[in-house]
Coordinates of C-alpha atoms and ligand atoms in Angstrom, one line a residue:
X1 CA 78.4 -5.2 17.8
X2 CA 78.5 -1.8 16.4
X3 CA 80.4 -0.1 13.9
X4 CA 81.1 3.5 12.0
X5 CA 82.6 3.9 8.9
X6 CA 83.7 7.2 8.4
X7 CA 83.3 8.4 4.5
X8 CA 80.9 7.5 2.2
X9 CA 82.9 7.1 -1.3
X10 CA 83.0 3.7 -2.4
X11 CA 85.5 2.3 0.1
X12 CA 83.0 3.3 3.1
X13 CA 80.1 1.8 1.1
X14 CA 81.6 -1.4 0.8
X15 CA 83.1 -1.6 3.8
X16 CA 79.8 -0.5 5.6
X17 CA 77.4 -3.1 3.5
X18 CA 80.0 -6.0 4.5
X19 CA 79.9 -5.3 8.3
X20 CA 76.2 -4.8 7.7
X21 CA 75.7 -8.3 6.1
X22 CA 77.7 -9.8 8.9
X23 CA 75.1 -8.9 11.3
X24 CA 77.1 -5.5 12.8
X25 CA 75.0 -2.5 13.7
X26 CA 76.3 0.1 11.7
X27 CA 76.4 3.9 11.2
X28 CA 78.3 5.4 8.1
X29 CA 79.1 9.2 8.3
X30 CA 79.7 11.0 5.2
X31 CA 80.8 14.9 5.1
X32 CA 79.0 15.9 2.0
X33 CA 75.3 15.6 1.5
X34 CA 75.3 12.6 -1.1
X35 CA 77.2 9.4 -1.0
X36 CA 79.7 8.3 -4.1
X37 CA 82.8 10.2 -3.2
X38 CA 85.2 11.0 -6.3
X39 CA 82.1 9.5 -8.5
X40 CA 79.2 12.2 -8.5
X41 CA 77.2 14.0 -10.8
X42 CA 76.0 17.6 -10.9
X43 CA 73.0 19.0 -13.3
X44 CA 73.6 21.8 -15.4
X45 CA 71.1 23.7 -18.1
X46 CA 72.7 23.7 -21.8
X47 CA 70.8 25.2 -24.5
X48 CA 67.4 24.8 -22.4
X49 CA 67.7 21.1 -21.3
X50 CA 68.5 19.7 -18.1
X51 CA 71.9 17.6 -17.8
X52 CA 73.5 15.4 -15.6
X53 CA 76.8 15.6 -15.8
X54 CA 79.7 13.6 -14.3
X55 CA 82.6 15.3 -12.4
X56 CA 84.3 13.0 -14.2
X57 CA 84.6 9.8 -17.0
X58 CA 85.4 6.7 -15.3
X59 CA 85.5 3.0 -16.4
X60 CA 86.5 -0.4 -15.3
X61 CA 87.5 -3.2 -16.9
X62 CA 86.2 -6.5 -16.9
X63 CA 89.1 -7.8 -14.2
X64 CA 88.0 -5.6 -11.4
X65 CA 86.2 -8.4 -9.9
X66 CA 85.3 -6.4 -6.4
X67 CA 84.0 -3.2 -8.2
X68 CA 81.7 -5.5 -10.7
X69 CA 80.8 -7.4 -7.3
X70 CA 79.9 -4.1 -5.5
X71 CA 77.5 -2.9 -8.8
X72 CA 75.8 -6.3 -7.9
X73 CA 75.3 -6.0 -4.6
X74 CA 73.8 -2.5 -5.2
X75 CA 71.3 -3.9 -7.9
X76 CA 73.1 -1.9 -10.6
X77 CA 74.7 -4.2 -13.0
X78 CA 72.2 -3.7 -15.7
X79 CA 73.0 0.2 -15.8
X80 CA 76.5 -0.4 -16.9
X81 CA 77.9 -1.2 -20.2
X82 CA 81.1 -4.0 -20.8
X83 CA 82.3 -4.5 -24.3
X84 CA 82.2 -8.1 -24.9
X85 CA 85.5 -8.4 -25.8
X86 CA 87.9 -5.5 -25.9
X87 CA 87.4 -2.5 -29.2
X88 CA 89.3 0.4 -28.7
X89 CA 89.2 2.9 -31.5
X90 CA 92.6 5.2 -32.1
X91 CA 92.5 8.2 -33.6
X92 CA 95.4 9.9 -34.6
X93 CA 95.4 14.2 -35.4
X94 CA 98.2 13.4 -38.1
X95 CA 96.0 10.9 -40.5
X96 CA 92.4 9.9 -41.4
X97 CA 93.5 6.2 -40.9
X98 CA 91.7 4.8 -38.0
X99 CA 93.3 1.9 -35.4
X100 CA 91.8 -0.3 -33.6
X101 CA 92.9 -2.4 -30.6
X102 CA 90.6 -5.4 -30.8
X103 CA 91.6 -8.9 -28.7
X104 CA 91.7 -11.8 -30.5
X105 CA 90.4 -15.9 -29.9
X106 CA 94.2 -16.3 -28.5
X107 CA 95.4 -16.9 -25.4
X108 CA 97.1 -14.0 -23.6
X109 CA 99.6 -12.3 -25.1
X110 CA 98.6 -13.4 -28.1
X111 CA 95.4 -12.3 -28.0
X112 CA 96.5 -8.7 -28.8
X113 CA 98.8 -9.9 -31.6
X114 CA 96.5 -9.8 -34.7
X115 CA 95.3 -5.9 -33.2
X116 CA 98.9 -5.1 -32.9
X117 CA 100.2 -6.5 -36.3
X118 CA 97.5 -4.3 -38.0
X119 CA 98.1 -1.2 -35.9
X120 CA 99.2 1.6 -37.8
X121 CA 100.4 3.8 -35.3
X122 CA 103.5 2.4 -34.8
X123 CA 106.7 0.6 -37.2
X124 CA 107.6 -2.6 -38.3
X125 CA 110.3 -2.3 -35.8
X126 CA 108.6 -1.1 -32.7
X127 CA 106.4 -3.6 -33.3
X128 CA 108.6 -6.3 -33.5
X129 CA 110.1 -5.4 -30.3
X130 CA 107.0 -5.6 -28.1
X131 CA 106.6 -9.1 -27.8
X132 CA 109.4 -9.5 -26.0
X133 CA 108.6 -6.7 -23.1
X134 CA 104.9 -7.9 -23.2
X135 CA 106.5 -11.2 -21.8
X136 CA 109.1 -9.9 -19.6
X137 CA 106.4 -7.4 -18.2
X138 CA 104.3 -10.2 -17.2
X139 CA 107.2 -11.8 -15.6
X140 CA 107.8 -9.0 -13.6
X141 CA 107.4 -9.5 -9.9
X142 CA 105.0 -6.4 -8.6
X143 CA 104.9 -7.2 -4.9
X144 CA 108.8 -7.4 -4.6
X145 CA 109.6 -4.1 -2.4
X146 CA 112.6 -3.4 -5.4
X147 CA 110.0 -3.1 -8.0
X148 CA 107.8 0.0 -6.5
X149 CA 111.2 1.6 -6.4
X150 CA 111.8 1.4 -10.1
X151 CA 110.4 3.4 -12.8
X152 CA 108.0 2.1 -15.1
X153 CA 109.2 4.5 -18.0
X154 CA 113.1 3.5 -17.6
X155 CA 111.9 0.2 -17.6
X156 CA 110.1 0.3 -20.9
X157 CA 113.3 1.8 -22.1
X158 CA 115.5 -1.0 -20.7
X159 CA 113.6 -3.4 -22.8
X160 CA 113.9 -1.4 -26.1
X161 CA 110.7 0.5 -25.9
X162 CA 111.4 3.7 -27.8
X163 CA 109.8 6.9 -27.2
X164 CA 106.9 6.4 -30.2
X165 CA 106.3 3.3 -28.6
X166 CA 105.6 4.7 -25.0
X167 CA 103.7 7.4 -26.4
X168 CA 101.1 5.4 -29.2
X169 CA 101.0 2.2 -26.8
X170 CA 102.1 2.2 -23.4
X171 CA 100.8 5.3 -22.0
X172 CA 98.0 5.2 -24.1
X173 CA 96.6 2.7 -21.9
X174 CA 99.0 3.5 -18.8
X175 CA 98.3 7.1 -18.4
X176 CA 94.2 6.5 -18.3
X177 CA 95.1 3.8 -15.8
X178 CA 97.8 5.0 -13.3
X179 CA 96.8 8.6 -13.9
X180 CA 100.8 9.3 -14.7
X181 CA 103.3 8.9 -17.9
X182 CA 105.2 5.7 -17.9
X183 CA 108.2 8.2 -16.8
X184 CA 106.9 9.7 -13.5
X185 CA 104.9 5.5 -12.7
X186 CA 106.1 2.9 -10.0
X187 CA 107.3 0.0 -12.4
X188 CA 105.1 -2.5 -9.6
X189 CA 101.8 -0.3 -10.3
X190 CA 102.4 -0.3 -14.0
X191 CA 103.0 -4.2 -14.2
X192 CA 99.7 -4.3 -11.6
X193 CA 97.9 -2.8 -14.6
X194 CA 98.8 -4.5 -17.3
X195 CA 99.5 -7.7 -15.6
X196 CA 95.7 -7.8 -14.2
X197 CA 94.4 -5.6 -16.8
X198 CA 95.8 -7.0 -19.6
X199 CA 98.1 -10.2 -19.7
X200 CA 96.4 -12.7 -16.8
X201 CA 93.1 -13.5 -18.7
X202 CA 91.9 -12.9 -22.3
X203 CA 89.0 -10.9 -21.3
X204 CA 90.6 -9.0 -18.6
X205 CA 90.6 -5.7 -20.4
X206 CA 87.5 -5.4 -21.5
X207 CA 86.2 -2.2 -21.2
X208 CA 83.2 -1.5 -19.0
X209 CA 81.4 2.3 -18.2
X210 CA 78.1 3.3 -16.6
X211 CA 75.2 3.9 -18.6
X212 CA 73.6 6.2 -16.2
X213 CA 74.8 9.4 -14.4
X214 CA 77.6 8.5 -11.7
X215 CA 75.6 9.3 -9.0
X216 CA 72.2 7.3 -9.9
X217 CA 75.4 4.2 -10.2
X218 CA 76.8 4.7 -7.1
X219 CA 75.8 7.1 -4.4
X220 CA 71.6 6.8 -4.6
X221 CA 72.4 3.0 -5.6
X222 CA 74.3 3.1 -2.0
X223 CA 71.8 4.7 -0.4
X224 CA 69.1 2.7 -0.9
X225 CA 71.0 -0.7 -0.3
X226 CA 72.6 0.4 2.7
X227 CA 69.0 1.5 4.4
X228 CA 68.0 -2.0 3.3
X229 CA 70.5 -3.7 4.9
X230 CA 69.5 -2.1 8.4
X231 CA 73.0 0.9 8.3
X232 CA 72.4 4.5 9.3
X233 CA 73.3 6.5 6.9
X234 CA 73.8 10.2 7.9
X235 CA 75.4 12.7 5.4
X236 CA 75.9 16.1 6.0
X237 CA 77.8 15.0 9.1
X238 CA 81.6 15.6 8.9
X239 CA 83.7 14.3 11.9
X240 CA 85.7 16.5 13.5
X241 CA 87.2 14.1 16.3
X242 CA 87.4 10.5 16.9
X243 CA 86.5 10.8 20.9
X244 CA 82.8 11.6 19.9
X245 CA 82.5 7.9 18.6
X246 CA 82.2 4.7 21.0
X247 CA 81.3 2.3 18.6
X248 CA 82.9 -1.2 18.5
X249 CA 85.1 -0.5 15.8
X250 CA 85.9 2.4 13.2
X251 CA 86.7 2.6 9.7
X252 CA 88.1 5.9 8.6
X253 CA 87.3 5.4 4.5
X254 CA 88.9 9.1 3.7
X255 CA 91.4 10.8 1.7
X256 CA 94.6 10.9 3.4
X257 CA 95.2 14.3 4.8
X258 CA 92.0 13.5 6.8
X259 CA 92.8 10.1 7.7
X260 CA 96.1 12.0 9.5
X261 CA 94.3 14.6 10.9
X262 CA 91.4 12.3 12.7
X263 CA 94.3 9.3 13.7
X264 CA 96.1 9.7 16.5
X265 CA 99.9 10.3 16.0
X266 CA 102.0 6.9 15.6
X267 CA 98.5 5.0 14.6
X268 CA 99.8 4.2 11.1
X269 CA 102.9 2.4 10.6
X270 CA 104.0 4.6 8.2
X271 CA 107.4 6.8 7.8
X272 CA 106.7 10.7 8.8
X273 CA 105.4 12.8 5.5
X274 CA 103.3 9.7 4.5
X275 CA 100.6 12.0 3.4
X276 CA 103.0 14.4 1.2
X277 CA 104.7 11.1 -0.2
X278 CA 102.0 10.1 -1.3
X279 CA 101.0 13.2 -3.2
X280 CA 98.0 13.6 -5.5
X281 CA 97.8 13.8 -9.2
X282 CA 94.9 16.0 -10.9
X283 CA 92.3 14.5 -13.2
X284 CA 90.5 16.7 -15.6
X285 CA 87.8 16.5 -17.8
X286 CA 86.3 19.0 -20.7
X287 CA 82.8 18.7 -21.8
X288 CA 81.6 19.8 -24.9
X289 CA 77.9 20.3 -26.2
X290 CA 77.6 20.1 -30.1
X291 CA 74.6 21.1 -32.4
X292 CA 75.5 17.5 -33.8
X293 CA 77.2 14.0 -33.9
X294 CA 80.8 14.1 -33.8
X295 CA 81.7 10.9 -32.4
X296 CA 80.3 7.8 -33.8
X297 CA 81.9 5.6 -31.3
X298 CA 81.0 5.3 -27.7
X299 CA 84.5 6.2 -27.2
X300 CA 88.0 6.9 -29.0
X301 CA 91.7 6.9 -27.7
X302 CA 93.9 9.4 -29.3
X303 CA 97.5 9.5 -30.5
X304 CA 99.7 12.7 -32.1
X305 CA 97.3 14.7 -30.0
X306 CA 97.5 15.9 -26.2
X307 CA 93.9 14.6 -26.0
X308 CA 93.7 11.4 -24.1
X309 CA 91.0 9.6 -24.6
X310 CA 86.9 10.5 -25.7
X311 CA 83.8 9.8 -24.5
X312 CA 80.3 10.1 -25.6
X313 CA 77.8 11.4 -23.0
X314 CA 74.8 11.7 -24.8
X315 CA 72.8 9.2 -23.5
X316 CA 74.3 9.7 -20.2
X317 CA 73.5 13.0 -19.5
X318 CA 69.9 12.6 -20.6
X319 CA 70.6 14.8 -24.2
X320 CA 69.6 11.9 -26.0
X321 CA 68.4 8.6 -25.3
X322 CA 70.7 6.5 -27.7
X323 CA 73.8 7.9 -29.9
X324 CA 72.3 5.5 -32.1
X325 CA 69.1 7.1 -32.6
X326 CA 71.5 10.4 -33.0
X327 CA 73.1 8.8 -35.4
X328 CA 70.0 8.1 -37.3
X329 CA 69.2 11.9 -37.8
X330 CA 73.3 13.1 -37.3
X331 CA 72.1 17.0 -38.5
X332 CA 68.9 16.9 -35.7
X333 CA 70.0 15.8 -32.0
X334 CA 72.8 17.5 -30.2
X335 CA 75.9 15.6 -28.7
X336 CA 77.9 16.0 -25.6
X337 CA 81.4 14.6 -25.6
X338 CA 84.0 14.7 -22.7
X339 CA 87.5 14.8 -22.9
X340 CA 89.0 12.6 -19.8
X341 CA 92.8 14.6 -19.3
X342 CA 94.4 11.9 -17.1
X343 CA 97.9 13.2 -15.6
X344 CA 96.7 16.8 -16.4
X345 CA 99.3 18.6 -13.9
X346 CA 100.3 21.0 -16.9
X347 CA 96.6 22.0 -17.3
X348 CA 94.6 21.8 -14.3
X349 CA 94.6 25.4 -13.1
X350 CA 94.5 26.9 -16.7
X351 CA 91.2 29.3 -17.1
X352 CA 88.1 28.0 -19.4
X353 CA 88.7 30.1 -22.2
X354 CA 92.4 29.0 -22.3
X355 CA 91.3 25.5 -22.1
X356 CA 88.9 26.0 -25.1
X357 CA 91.2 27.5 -27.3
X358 CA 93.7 24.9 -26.7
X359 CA 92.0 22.0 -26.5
X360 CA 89.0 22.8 -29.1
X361 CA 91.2 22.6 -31.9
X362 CA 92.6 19.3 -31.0
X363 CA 89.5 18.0 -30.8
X364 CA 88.3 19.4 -34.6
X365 CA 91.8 17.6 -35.7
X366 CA 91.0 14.6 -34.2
X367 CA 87.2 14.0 -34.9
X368 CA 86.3 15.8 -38.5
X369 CA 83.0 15.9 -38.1
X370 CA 83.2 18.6 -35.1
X371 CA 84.8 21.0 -37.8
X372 CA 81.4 21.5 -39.3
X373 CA 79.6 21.3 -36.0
X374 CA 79.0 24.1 -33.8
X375 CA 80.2 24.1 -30.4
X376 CA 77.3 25.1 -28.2
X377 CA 78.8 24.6 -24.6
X378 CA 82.3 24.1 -23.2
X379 CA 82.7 23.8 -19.6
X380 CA 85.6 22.1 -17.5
X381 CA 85.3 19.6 -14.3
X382 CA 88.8 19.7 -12.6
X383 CA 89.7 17.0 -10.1
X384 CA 92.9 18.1 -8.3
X385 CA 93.2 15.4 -6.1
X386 CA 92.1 12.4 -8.3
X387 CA 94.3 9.7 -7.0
X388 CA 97.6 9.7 -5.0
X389 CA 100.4 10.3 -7.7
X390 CA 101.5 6.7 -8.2
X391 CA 105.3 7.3 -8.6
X392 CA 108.0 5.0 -7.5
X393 CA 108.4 4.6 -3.8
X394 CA 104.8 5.3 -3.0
X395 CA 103.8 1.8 -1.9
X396 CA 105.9 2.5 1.8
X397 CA 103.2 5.2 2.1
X398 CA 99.8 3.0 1.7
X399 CA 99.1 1.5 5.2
X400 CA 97.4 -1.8 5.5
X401 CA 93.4 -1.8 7.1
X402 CA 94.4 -2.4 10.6
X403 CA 96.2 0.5 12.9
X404 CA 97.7 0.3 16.1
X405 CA 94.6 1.2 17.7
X406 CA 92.7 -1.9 17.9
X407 CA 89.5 -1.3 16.9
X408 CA 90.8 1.3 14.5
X409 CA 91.2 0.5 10.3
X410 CA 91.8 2.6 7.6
X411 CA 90.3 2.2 3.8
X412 CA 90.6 4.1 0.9
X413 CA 92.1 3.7 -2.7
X414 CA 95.1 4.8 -1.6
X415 CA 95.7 2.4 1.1
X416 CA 98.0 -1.2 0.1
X417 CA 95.8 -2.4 -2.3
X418 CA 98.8 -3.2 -4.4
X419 CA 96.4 -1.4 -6.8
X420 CA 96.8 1.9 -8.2
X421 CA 94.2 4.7 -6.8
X422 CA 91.0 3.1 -8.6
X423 CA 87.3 2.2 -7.9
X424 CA 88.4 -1.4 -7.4
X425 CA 91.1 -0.4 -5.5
X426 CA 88.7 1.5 -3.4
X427 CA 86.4 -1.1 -2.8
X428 CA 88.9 -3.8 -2.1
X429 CA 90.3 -1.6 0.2
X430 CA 86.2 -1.4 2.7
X431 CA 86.5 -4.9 1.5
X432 CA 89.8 -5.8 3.2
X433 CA 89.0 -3.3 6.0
X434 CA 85.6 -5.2 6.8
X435 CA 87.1 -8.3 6.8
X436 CA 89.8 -7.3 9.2
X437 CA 86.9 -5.9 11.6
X438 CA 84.8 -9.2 11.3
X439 CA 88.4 -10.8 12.1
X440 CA 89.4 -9.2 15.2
X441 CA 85.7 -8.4 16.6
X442 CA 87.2 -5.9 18.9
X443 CA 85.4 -5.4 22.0
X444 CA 85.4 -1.7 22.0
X445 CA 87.8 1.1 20.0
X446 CA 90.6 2.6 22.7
X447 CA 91.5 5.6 21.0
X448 CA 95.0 6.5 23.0
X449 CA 96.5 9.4 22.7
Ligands
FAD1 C1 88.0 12.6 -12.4 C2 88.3 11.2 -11.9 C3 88.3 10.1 -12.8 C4 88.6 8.9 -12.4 N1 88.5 7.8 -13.3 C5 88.6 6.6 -12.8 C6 88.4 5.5 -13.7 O1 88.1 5.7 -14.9 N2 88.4 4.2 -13.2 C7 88.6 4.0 -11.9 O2 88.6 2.8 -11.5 N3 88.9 5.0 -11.0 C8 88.8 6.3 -11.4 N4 89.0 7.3 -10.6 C9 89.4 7.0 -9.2 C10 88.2 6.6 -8.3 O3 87.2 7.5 -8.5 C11 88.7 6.7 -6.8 O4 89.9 5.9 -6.7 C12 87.6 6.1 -5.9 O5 86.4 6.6 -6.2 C13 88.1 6.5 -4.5 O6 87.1 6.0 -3.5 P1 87.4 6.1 -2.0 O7 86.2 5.6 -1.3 O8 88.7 5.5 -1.6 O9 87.6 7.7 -1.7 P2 86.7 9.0 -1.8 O10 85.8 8.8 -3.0 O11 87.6 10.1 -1.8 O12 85.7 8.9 -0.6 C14 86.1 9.5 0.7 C15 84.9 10.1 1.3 O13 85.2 10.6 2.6 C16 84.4 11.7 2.9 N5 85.1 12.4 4.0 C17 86.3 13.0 4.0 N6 86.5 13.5 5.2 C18 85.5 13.2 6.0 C19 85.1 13.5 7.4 N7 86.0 14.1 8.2 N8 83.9 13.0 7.8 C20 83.1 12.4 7.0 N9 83.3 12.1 5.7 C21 84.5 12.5 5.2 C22 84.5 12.5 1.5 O14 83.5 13.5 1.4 C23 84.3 11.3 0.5 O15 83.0 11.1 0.2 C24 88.8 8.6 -11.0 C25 88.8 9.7 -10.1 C26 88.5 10.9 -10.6 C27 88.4 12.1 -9.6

């Protein structure tokens, strides 16, 4: 049996290495010349040195079972990082005091209740109100059609979540994970997060990145397992039509505008201005080169500030081998940090220099030790279509795997994954396509007009 999967981001990957595996003969066709999709790297020359730079910070958490599961099958896990229990530090630009969201031995909820108690960025009050929407957020059914339809942020306000509240907690975490304020989420993707993320096991959240440029992680990791496991892999090789392909059965594994421009009409059933309903939402991310440390931490969350959340990239990029050896001799080695702008509608398009002078200062507020520093490269990534914009009502827009066609299945992030647009979204989505394939074993893909 043969198969093509059509996009090579890491939907395609997994959805081509589990056809693969079954025994399928299978050819995956990828537009650009490397494989990884939204997850790449680029190189670029600061102050002399070579660096590998991601378009982008992501991480996982320890929940997302499939993506973890995908790093294994590609030989990777030892090149990423996970906490072994959850540590987030938060910095606020109004104070020197420093928080810190840390689980506890106790079962979930409770196992955020000692971080909590001791968090200073919020009151005695506020505080004393979470419990209860913790709990009623847990009990919140996700997969009931009602709750997509409901906003996340009128939720939190139903149950008595005031505005410092949202702002030092709930999008602190939801706005890195949904990629949208609590006000403009879908109440089921929301509860998706925190449920999985957060509330189901102890260990759930914690925090997981990749030691290693993006594209070593994913795309050459991909590369080399999928020629192993007998697929063709031809990049460069953008498909214009699906009549040029008489393979057994095809997985289109790309955004959505393309999945509707290479389907035939009435494949999906979806309402008309699927594609527009489901929108995108911009990701953006600033990079930032200084003569010396500024972070300590391999990352920080930040509250009072517009800045989301900030990683360091030293080691990453190939600056410097360890920020602790950095740290050894703090007025010697360089670091790099990058500033992940989740949600960034409001500054996506804005020029560099604009970007530096707003953002720059922000930074210094948050992280005194970049006031001293000096600031020897600033450059932006800007991802304007990120993820589909996750706002309530967009679940009627994500098709399941299989299409009318037979022998026709979609994948992507941002197909009905229940999750929001993520990498284990994306790979449960090749996941869920290739099993659907294996299912049906079509005889050969009709593709009717
Ligand atoms: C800046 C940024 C930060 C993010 N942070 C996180 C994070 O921290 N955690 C997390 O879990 N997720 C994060 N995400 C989301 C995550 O990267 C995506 O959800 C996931 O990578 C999507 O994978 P995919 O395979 O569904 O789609 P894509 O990666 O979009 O892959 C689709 C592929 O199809 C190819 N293609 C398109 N048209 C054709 C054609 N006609 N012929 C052949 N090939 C074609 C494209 O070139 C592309 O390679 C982030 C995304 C961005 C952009």
């Amino acid at each position: 049996m043969r198969a093509t999967v059509v996009g090579g981001g890491l939907a395609g990957i997994s959805a081509a290495l589990r056809i693969a595996d079954a025994g399928w003969q299978v050819t995956l066709r990828e537009a650009r010349p490397r494989l990884g999709g939204l997850t790449y790297s680029f190189q670029r020359t600061v102050a002399g040195q070579d660096l590998w730079i991601d378009n982008g910070q992501h991480v996982f958490l320890r929940c997302c079972t499939a993506y973890t599961g995908l790093l294994d099958r590609l030989g990777v896990t030892d090149q990423v990082e996970l906490q072994p229990r959850l540590d987030v530090t938060v910095r606020s630009e109004a104070s020197t005091r420093v928080g810190r969201l840390r689980r506890g031995a106790l079962p979930p909820p409770l196992h955020l209740g000692g971080a909590l108690a001791g968090y200073p960025w919020l009151g005695l009050a506020a505080k004393a109100r979470l419990l209860p929407a913790v709990v009623a957020l847990g009990r919140v059914d996700r997969e009931a059609p009602a709750t997509d339809r409901d906003s996340f942020g009128a939720w939190l306000r139903a149950h008595r979540q005031g505005p410092r509240a949202i702002e030092a907690l709930w999008d602190l975490i939801g706005v890195a994970t949904l990629n949208a304020t609590a006000e403009r989420a879908s109440l089921a993707l929301a509860a998706t997060v925190f449920q999985l993320g957060l509330l189901d096991r102890a260990d759930a959240s914690d925090i997981g990145w990749s030691r290693v440029p993006l594209q070593q992680l994913h795309g050459d990791a991909a590369l080399r397992a999928l020629t192993k496991a007998g697929v063709e892999v031809r990049t460069g090789d953008k498909v214009s039509t699906l009549e040029e392909i008489g393979t057994d059965a095809v997985i289109l594994a790309v955004p959505p505008d393309q999945a509707r421009r290479l389907l035939p009409p009435s494949s999906l059933d979806l309402p008309d201005g699927w594609v527009e309903g489901l929108g995108s939402a911009p990701i953006l991310n600033l990079h930032l080169v200084y003569d010396r440390v500024v972070l300590e931490e391999p990352f920080v969350a930040a509250v009072d500030s517009p800045l989301q959340w900030v990683f360091d990239r030293t080691g990453h990029s190939g600056l410097a081998a360890t920020t602790a050896e950095l740290v050894e001799a703090p007025r010697g080695p360089r670091q790099y940090v990058a500033v992940s702008l989740s949600a960034a509608q409001a500054y996506v398009d804005l020029p560099v220099a604009e970007l530096r002078a707003r953002f720059v200062p922000h930074l210094e507020a948050l992280l005194p030790r970049a006031r001293q520093a000096t600031l020897l490269d600033f450059f932006v990534t800007r991802e304007r279509h990120a993820t589909f914009d996750p706002t309530p009502g967009t679940a009627r827009f994500r098709p399941t795997a299989r299409t009318r066609q037979p022998g026709l299945y979609v994948a992507g992030a941002w197909t009905a994954t229940g999750w929001p647009a993520t990498m284990e979204g994306a790979v449960r989505s090749g996941e869920a396509a290739a099993t659907a394939v294996l299912q049906d074993q079509p005889s050969r893909l009709e593709v009717v007009a």
